[in-house]
Coordinates of C-alpha atoms in Angstrom, one line a residue:
M1438 CA -77.5 124.1 186.4
S1439 CA -77.7 122.6 189.8
S1440 CA -77.5 119.2 188.3
E1441 CA -74.1 120.1 186.8
I1442 CA -73.2 121.5 190.0
E1443 CA -74.2 118.3 191.8
K1444 CA -72.3 116.1 189.3
A1445 CA -69.1 118.1 189.6
A1446 CA -69.4 117.8 193.2
A1447 CA -69.9 114.2 193.2
Q1448 CA -67.2 113.8 191.1
V1449 CA -64.8 116.0 193.1
A1450 CA -65.7 113.8 196.2
K1451 CA -65.3 110.7 194.5
L1452 CA -61.9 111.8 193.6
R1453 CA -61.0 113.0 196.9
A1454 CA -62.1 109.4 198.2
Q1455 CA -59.9 107.9 195.8
T1456 CA -57.0 110.3 196.6
E1457 CA -57.4 109.5 200.4
R1458 CA -57.6 105.8 199.7
L1459 CA -54.3 105.9 197.7
S1460 CA -52.6 108.4 199.8
G1461 CA -51.8 105.8 202.3
P1462 CA -50.0 103.2 200.3
L1463 CA -48.1 106.2 198.6
A1464 CA -47.0 107.4 202.0
D1465 CA -45.8 104.1 203.0
A1466 CA -43.9 103.6 200.0
E1467 CA -42.3 107.0 199.9
A1468 CA -41.3 106.0 203.6
L1469 CA -39.5 102.7 202.2
L1470 CA -38.0 104.6 199.7
R1471 CA -36.5 107.1 202.0
A1472 CA -35.4 104.3 204.4
A1473 CA -33.6 102.4 201.6
E1474 CA -31.8 105.7 200.5
D1475 CA -30.8 106.3 204.2
A1476 CA -29.4 102.9 204.4
E1477 CA -27.7 103.0 201.0
S1478 CA -26.0 106.3 202.1
V1479 CA -24.9 104.9 205.3
R1480 CA -23.6 101.7 203.2
R1481 CA -21.5 103.8 200.9
A1482 CA -20.2 106.0 203.5
E1483 CA -18.9 102.9 205.3
R1484 CA -17.3 101.7 202.2
A1485 CA -15.8 104.9 201.3
T1486 CA -14.3 104.9 204.8
D1487 CA -13.0 101.3 204.7
Y1488 CA -11.4 102.0 201.2
N1489 CA -9.7 105.3 202.4
R1490 CA -8.3 103.4 205.5
R1491 CA -7.0 100.7 203.0
V1492 CA -5.4 103.3 200.8
V1493 CA -3.8 105.1 203.5
E1494 CA -2.6 101.8 204.9
T1495 CA -0.9 100.4 201.7
W1496 CA -0.1 103.7 199.6
R1497 CA 3.5 103.8 200.6
E1498 CA 4.2 100.3 199.9
R1499 CA 2.6 100.4 196.4
A1500 CA 4.5 103.5 195.6
D1501 CA 7.6 101.9 196.6
T1502 CA 7.0 99.1 194.4
V1503 CA 6.1 101.1 191.4
A1504 CA 9.4 103.1 192.0
R1505 CA 11.5 100.1 192.3
S1506 CA 9.8 98.2 189.6
G1507 CA 12.6 99.3 186.8
D1508 CA 15.6 98.6 189.1
A1509 CA 16.1 95.2 187.8
A1510 CA 16.0 96.2 184.0
R1511 CA 18.4 99.3 185.1
E1512 CA 20.8 96.6 186.7
R1513 CA 20.9 94.7 183.6
F1514 CA 21.5 97.4 181.3
L1515 CA 24.4 98.7 183.5
D1516 CA 25.6 95.4 183.4
A1517 CA 25.5 95.2 179.8
L1518 CA 27.5 98.6 179.7
S1519 CA 30.4 97.4 182.0
V1520 CA 30.8 94.2 180.0
E1521 CA 30.5 95.8 176.5
P1522 CA 32.3 99.3 175.9
W1523 CA 31.1 99.5 172.5
F1524 CA 27.5 99.4 173.5
A1525 CA 28.4 102.6 175.9
A1526 CA 29.6 104.2 172.7
Y1527 CA 26.7 103.2 171.0
V1528 CA 24.3 104.6 173.7
E1529 CA 26.3 108.1 173.8
C1530 CA 26.0 108.2 170.0
R1531 CA 22.4 107.6 170.0
A1532 CA 21.7 109.9 172.9
A1533 CA 23.6 112.4 171.1
R1534 CA 21.8 112.1 168.0
H1535 CA 18.6 112.2 169.5
K1536 CA 19.2 115.6 171.4
R1537 CA 20.5 116.7 168.0
G1538 CA 17.3 115.8 166.3
H1539 CA 15.3 117.5 168.8
V1540 CA 17.0 120.8 168.3
L1541 CA 17.0 120.7 164.4
L1542 CA 13.4 119.7 164.6
S1543 CA 12.3 122.7 167.1
R1544 CA 13.9 125.3 164.9
N1545 CA 11.6 125.0 161.9

């Protein structure tokens, strides 16, 4: 029985030595990983700050551009209406038919 105990103790000692030998590189690798994660976190925070600053600086201009994007088409439409009175009547007829269709369909 003592030989079994000695074998087990030797095995434990061997495993402890391996653990101590490998724990140093593992700790170093974990420290490098934490440093890389921290650097990435800082980089992302800086990117987010830069993005937010650019959005704040340009959102109004972009919103105005989008709001005015249909102005030229609207002007061409109004010009066509003023030149062709039959077109205005056609548009009114189509609008009335469209509204009537929705009213008729919504009752079903």
